């Protein structure tokens, strides 16, 4: 299969240097661990050179402060040397991360560099409800950036309500490695027979709000002809394991531990449905990876989830405020027991993932931003 996107040559790069600043890559796990390297790869196709600078590391307070101070000095040095030929991309999460990045963008801007703040915190609606002085401080911090970007249109609207300016949507890209895997992997299942169980997979950190906590209650609603696999680790792991062990009706739930890279993709490619009613992701990487591999998704309409999963087309999006949420989620899973429907949804999901999250699409958006800053 050939790519439907044009390969970008070195001639299409802008003549600026990029500085990507964020948490030390060695500390990251889950979707964000794949996202930052993929984002850096996209930047390498846009700018003449790219450097990553860590702003935060685990460990002692001294270690954290020294890492941040080194980042400040590095940004200042790079900005003084390259001035307007430098673009600083800050990848910011919630409050502590956001404050660090705004300080660094202030330093870079004062030294003459161009700046971009990429916001990936999932709960931006919370910031709209803080006190007036906190909102004013947040607005001041956001305006240290020449361009502010968000992962979804939903989050762009939430940020713009505080920022007061237009926010550009730059979604997380698929990785080149996953795209290569998808090309050689059998991503569509043959029609299931009556003696084959439908496989539903959930991949996430096992923590409150991520979505895995719904698997036991949903499993009770769908019956024994559906097999659930939970991949992940975290504080809810023991709680979920105890529920399964103590309830004979949940013997159709298995635990796969933490999965990454090709091992994770193989699990996805041999599953039928991706299930994750998350309230804790700005743009769930699991959705995008599963859809790229031809899986329909079942989720809830929290945050930007409904922008990634189109209800009734690439999966099902259940109202998050439903009083009988587990029952509705179970009904959505059960409705995908029809293999022809799964296949139809899976094809649509894969097409959407490639159309929206292919690296070349993200590169095009980043290139437009870079040219705008260069002019």
Coordinates of C-alpha atoms in Angstrom, one line a residue:
X1 CA 0.0 0.0 0.0
X2 CA 1.4 3.4 -0.9
X3 CA 1.0 6.6 1.1
X4 CA -1.7 9.0 0.0
X5 CA 0.5 11.8 1.3
X6 CA 3.3 13.6 -0.5
X7 CA 6.8 13.1 1.0
X8 CA 8.3 16.4 2.0
X9 CA 11.8 17.1 0.8
X10 CA 14.5 19.1 2.5
X11 CA 13.7 22.0 0.2
X12 CA 10.4 22.5 1.9
X13 CA 12.0 23.1 5.3
X14 CA 12.1 26.6 6.6
X15 CA 15.4 28.1 7.5
X16 CA 14.9 28.2 11.2
X17 CA 16.2 26.2 14.1
X18 CA 13.7 24.6 16.5
X19 CA 14.1 24.0 20.2
X20 CA 11.6 21.5 21.6
X21 CA 11.3 21.8 25.4
X22 CA 9.5 19.3 27.6
X23 CA 9.8 16.7 30.3
X24 CA 12.8 14.4 30.1
X25 CA 11.9 11.7 27.6
X26 CA 13.3 9.0 29.9
X27 CA 10.5 9.8 32.5
X28 CA 7.6 9.4 30.1
X29 CA 5.4 6.4 29.6
X30 CA 2.2 5.7 27.8
X31 CA 0.9 7.7 24.9
X32 CA 3.0 10.8 25.7
X33 CA 6.2 8.7 25.4
X34 CA 5.4 8.0 21.7
X35 CA 4.0 11.5 21.0
X36 CA 7.0 13.6 21.9
X37 CA 9.5 11.7 19.7
X38 CA 6.9 11.7 16.8
X39 CA 6.4 15.4 17.3
X40 CA 10.2 15.9 17.2
X41 CA 10.4 13.9 14.0
X42 CA 7.8 16.1 12.4
X43 CA 9.8 19.2 13.4
X44 CA 12.9 17.8 11.8
X45 CA 11.0 17.8 8.5
X46 CA 10.0 21.4 9.0
X47 CA 13.1 23.1 10.4
X48 CA 16.7 23.1 9.4
X49 CA 17.8 21.7 12.8
X50 CA 16.0 20.6 16.0
X51 CA 17.2 20.2 19.5
X52 CA 15.4 18.8 22.5
X53 CA 15.9 20.3 26.0
X54 CA 14.6 18.7 29.1
X55 CA 12.8 21.0 31.6
X56 CA 12.0 18.5 34.3
X57 CA 13.5 15.3 35.7
X58 CA 12.4 13.1 38.6
X59 CA 14.5 13.0 41.8
X60 CA 15.5 15.4 44.5
X61 CA 14.5 19.1 44.6
X62 CA 18.1 20.0 43.8
X63 CA 18.0 17.8 40.7
X64 CA 14.7 19.3 39.5
X65 CA 15.9 22.9 40.0
X66 CA 19.2 22.2 38.4
X67 CA 17.5 20.7 35.3
X68 CA 15.1 23.7 35.0
X69 CA 18.0 26.2 35.5
X70 CA 20.0 24.4 32.8
X71 CA 17.0 24.6 30.5
X72 CA 16.7 28.4 31.2
X73 CA 20.4 28.9 30.4
X74 CA 20.2 26.7 27.3
X75 CA 17.1 28.6 25.9
X76 CA 18.8 31.9 26.7
X77 CA 22.0 30.9 24.9
X78 CA 20.2 29.5 21.9
X79 CA 17.9 32.6 21.6
X80 CA 20.9 35.0 21.9
X81 CA 22.8 33.1 19.2
X82 CA 19.9 32.5 16.7
X83 CA 17.5 35.3 17.6
X84 CA 14.6 35.4 15.1
X85 CA 16.0 32.3 13.4
X86 CA 15.1 30.2 16.5
X87 CA 11.6 28.9 17.2
X88 CA 11.0 27.5 20.7
X89 CA 8.3 24.9 21.0
X90 CA 7.1 24.3 24.6
X91 CA 5.1 21.2 25.2
X92 CA 3.1 22.0 28.3
X93 CA 0.8 19.9 30.6
X94 CA -1.0 21.1 33.7
X95 CA -0.1 23.8 36.2
X96 CA 3.5 23.0 37.2
X97 CA 4.5 22.1 33.6
X98 CA 2.6 25.2 32.2
X99 CA 4.4 27.6 34.6
X100 CA 7.8 26.2 33.7
X101 CA 7.1 26.5 30.0
X102 CA 5.7 30.1 30.3
X103 CA 8.9 31.2 32.1
X104 CA 11.0 29.6 29.4
X105 CA 9.0 31.2 26.7
X106 CA 9.3 34.6 28.4
X107 CA 13.1 34.2 28.4
X108 CA 13.2 33.1 24.8
X109 CA 10.9 35.9 23.7
X110 CA 12.9 38.6 25.5
X111 CA 16.0 37.3 23.8
X112 CA 14.4 37.6 20.3
X113 CA 13.2 34.1 19.6
X114 CA 9.8 33.1 18.2
X115 CA 7.7 31.0 20.6
X116 CA 5.0 28.4 20.4
X117 CA 3.1 26.9 23.4
X118 CA 1.6 23.5 22.7
X119 CA -1.0 22.8 25.4
X120 CA -1.9 19.2 26.1
X121 CA -3.5 19.3 29.5
X122 CA -6.9 17.5 29.4
X123 CA -8.9 19.7 31.9
X124 CA -8.8 23.2 30.5
X125 CA -12.4 23.9 31.4
X126 CA -11.1 23.9 35.1
X127 CA -8.9 27.0 34.3
X128 CA -12.0 28.9 33.2
X129 CA -13.4 28.6 36.7
X130 CA -10.4 29.8 38.7
X131 CA -10.4 33.2 40.4
X132 CA -10.1 36.4 38.3
X133 CA -6.5 37.1 39.3
X134 CA -5.4 33.5 38.6
X135 CA -7.1 33.7 35.2
X136 CA -5.3 37.0 34.5
X137 CA -2.0 35.4 35.4
X138 CA -2.8 32.5 33.1
X139 CA -3.7 34.8 30.3
X140 CA -0.4 36.7 30.8
X141 CA 1.5 33.5 30.7
X142 CA -0.2 32.3 27.5
X143 CA 0.6 35.6 25.8
X144 CA 4.3 35.0 26.2
X145 CA 3.9 32.7 23.2
X146 CA 3.6 34.0 19.6
X147 CA 1.3 31.0 18.8
X148 CA -0.7 28.8 21.2
X149 CA -1.8 25.4 20.0
X150 CA -4.1 22.7 21.3
X151 CA -4.8 19.1 20.5
X152 CA -8.5 19.3 19.6
X153 CA -11.0 22.0 18.6
X154 CA -12.7 21.4 22.0
X155 CA -9.5 22.3 23.9
X156 CA -8.8 25.2 21.5
X157 CA -12.1 26.7 22.5
X158 CA -11.5 26.2 26.2
X159 CA -8.0 27.8 26.0
X160 CA -9.2 30.7 23.7
X161 CA -11.8 31.6 26.4
X162 CA -8.9 32.3 28.8
X163 CA -6.3 33.4 26.2
X164 CA -8.5 35.8 24.3
X165 CA -6.8 35.0 21.0
X166 CA -7.1 32.3 18.3
X167 CA -5.7 28.9 19.2
X168 CA -4.4 26.6 16.4
X169 CA -5.2 22.9 16.5
X170 CA -2.1 20.7 16.1
X171 CA -3.0 17.1 16.9
X172 CA -0.5 14.4 18.0
X173 CA 0.9 12.5 15.0
X174 CA 1.0 8.8 14.5
X175 CA 4.5 7.4 14.6
X176 CA 6.2 6.2 11.5
X177 CA 6.9 2.9 13.2
X178 CA 3.2 2.3 13.8
X179 CA 2.4 3.2 10.2
X180 CA 5.0 0.7 9.0
X181 CA 3.5 -2.0 11.3
X182 CA 0.0 -1.3 10.0
X183 CA 1.2 -1.8 6.4
X184 CA 2.4 -5.3 7.0
X185 CA -0.1 -6.3 9.7
X186 CA -3.5 -8.0 9.1
X187 CA -5.7 -5.3 10.7
X188 CA -9.1 -6.6 9.6
X189 CA -10.4 -9.8 11.1
X190 CA -12.3 -12.5 9.1
X191 CA -15.9 -12.9 10.0
X192 CA -16.3 -14.3 13.5
X193 CA -18.1 -17.6 14.0
X194 CA -20.4 -18.4 16.8
X195 CA -17.6 -20.2 18.8
X196 CA -15.2 -17.3 18.6
X197 CA -15.4 -14.6 21.3
X198 CA -15.2 -10.9 20.4
X199 CA -12.0 -9.5 21.9
X200 CA -12.4 -6.0 23.5
X201 CA -9.1 -4.4 24.6
X202 CA -8.5 -1.5 27.0
X203 CA -5.0 0.1 27.2
X204 CA -4.3 2.8 29.7
X205 CA -2.7 3.7 33.0
X206 CA -4.8 2.0 35.6
X207 CA -5.9 5.2 37.5
X208 CA -9.2 6.8 38.3
X209 CA -10.6 8.7 35.3
X210 CA -8.6 6.8 32.6
X211 CA -11.5 4.5 31.9
X212 CA -10.4 1.0 32.9
X213 CA -12.5 1.2 36.1
X214 CA -15.6 0.7 33.9
X215 CA -14.5 -2.7 32.5
X216 CA -15.9 -4.9 35.3
X217 CA -19.3 -3.3 35.3
X218 CA -19.5 -3.4 31.5
X219 CA -18.4 -7.0 31.4
X220 CA -21.3 -7.9 33.6
X221 CA -23.7 -6.4 31.0
X222 CA -22.3 -8.0 27.9
X223 CA -22.3 -11.6 28.9
X224 CA -19.7 -14.4 28.5
X225 CA -19.2 -14.3 24.7
X226 CA -17.0 -11.2 24.9
X227 CA -13.4 -11.4 26.2
X228 CA -11.9 -8.3 27.8
X229 CA -8.2 -7.6 28.0
X230 CA -6.9 -4.8 30.2
X231 CA -3.4 -3.6 29.4
X232 CA -1.7 -1.3 31.8
X233 CA -0.4 -0.7 35.4
X234 CA -1.2 1.7 38.1
X235 CA -3.0 2.3 41.4
X236 CA -6.2 0.7 40.4
X237 CA -4.5 -2.5 39.2
X238 CA -4.9 -4.4 42.5
X239 CA -8.5 -3.2 42.9
X240 CA -9.5 -4.4 39.4
X241 CA -7.7 -7.7 39.9
X242 CA -9.5 -8.3 43.2
X243 CA -12.9 -7.6 41.6
X244 CA -12.1 -10.2 38.9
X245 CA -10.9 -12.8 41.3
X246 CA -13.8 -12.5 43.7
X247 CA -16.6 -12.5 41.0
X248 CA -17.0 -15.6 38.9
X249 CA -19.0 -13.6 36.3
X250 CA -15.9 -11.6 35.5
X251 CA -13.7 -14.5 34.4
X252 CA -13.8 -13.2 30.9
X253 CA -11.4 -10.3 31.9
X254 CA -7.7 -10.9 31.5
X255 CA -4.8 -8.6 32.5
X256 CA -1.9 -8.1 30.0
X257 CA 0.3 -5.8 32.1
X258 CA 2.0 -2.7 30.6
X259 CA 2.3 -3.0 26.8
X260 CA 4.5 -0.8 24.5
X261 CA 5.6 -0.6 20.9
X262 CA 5.2 -3.6 18.6
X263 CA 3.9 -5.8 21.5
X264 CA 1.1 -3.3 22.1
X265 CA 0.3 -3.0 18.4
X266 CA 0.2 -6.8 18.0
X267 CA -2.4 -6.9 20.8
X268 CA -4.4 -4.2 19.1
X269 CA -4.2 -5.9 15.7
X270 CA -5.6 -9.1 17.1
X271 CA -8.5 -7.5 19.0
X272 CA -11.9 -6.5 17.7
X273 CA -12.9 -3.4 19.7
X274 CA -11.0 -0.7 21.6
X275 CA -12.8 0.3 24.8
X276 CA -11.8 3.3 26.8
X277 CA -14.4 5.7 28.4
X278 CA -11.6 8.2 29.4
X279 CA -12.1 11.5 31.2
X280 CA -8.4 12.1 31.7
X281 CA -7.0 12.6 28.1
X282 CA -6.8 15.6 25.9
X283 CA -6.3 13.4 22.9
X284 CA -6.2 9.7 23.7
X285 CA -3.2 8.2 21.9
X286 CA -4.9 4.8 22.3
X287 CA -7.9 5.9 20.2
X288 CA -5.7 7.0 17.4
X289 CA -3.4 3.9 17.4
X290 CA -6.4 1.5 17.6
X291 CA -8.2 3.3 14.8
X292 CA -5.0 3.2 12.6
X293 CA -5.1 -0.6 13.1
X294 CA -8.7 -0.8 12.0
X295 CA -10.5 -1.1 15.4
X296 CA -13.8 0.7 16.2
X297 CA -13.7 2.5 19.5
X298 CA -16.2 2.8 22.3
X299 CA -15.9 5.8 24.6
X300 CA -17.8 8.7 26.2
X301 CA -18.4 12.2 25.1
X302 CA -16.0 13.8 27.6
X303 CA -13.7 16.6 26.4
X304 CA -12.4 16.1 22.9
X305 CA -13.3 12.3 22.6
X306 CA -16.1 12.9 20.2
X307 CA -13.8 14.7 17.8
X308 CA -11.7 11.6 17.5
X309 CA -14.4 9.0 17.5
X310 CA -17.5 9.7 15.3
X311 CA -20.5 8.1 16.8
X312 CA -22.1 5.5 14.6
X313 CA -19.3 5.7 12.1
X314 CA -15.9 4.8 13.6
X315 CA -17.3 3.6 16.9
X316 CA -19.8 4.6 19.6
X317 CA -19.7 7.7 21.9
X318 CA -21.9 7.4 24.9
X319 CA -23.1 10.3 27.0
X320 CA -20.8 10.7 30.0
X321 CA -23.6 12.0 32.2
X322 CA -25.8 9.0 31.7
X323 CA -27.3 7.6 34.9
X324 CA -26.9 4.1 33.5
X325 CA -23.5 4.7 31.9
X326 CA -22.2 1.1 32.4
X327 CA -25.3 -0.4 30.8
X328 CA -25.1 2.0 27.8
X329 CA -21.4 1.3 27.3
X330 CA -22.2 -2.5 27.5
X331 CA -25.0 -2.0 24.9
X332 CA -22.5 -0.2 22.6
X333 CA -20.0 -3.0 22.9
X334 CA -22.7 -5.7 22.3
X335 CA -23.9 -3.9 19.2
X336 CA -20.4 -4.5 17.7
X337 CA -20.7 -8.2 18.0
X338 CA -21.8 -8.1 14.3
X339 CA -18.6 -8.8 12.4
X340 CA -19.7 -6.9 9.3
X341 CA -20.5 -3.8 11.4
X342 CA -17.1 -4.0 13.1
X343 CA -15.4 -4.3 9.7
X344 CA -17.3 -1.3 8.3
X345 CA -16.5 0.8 11.4
X346 CA -12.9 -0.4 11.4
X347 CA -12.3 0.7 7.8
X348 CA -13.8 4.1 8.5
X349 CA -11.7 4.4 11.7
X350 CA -8.5 3.7 9.8
X351 CA -9.3 6.1 7.0
X352 CA -10.1 8.8 9.6
X353 CA -6.9 8.2 11.6
X354 CA -4.7 8.5 8.5
X355 CA -6.6 11.5 7.2
X356 CA -6.3 13.4 10.5
X357 CA -3.2 12.2 12.3
X358 CA -0.8 11.1 9.6
X359 CA 2.6 12.7 10.3
X360 CA 2.5 14.5 6.9
X361 CA -0.7 16.2 8.0
X362 CA 0.9 17.4 11.2
X363 CA 4.0 18.5 9.4
X364 CA 1.9 20.6 7.0
X365 CA 0.3 22.4 10.0
X366 CA 3.7 22.9 11.7
X367 CA 5.2 24.2 8.4
X368 CA 2.4 26.7 8.0
X369 CA 3.0 28.0 11.5
X370 CA 6.7 28.2 11.0
X371 CA 6.3 30.1 7.7
X372 CA 3.9 32.5 9.4
X373 CA 6.5 33.2 12.2
X374 CA 9.3 33.5 9.6
X375 CA 7.4 36.2 7.6

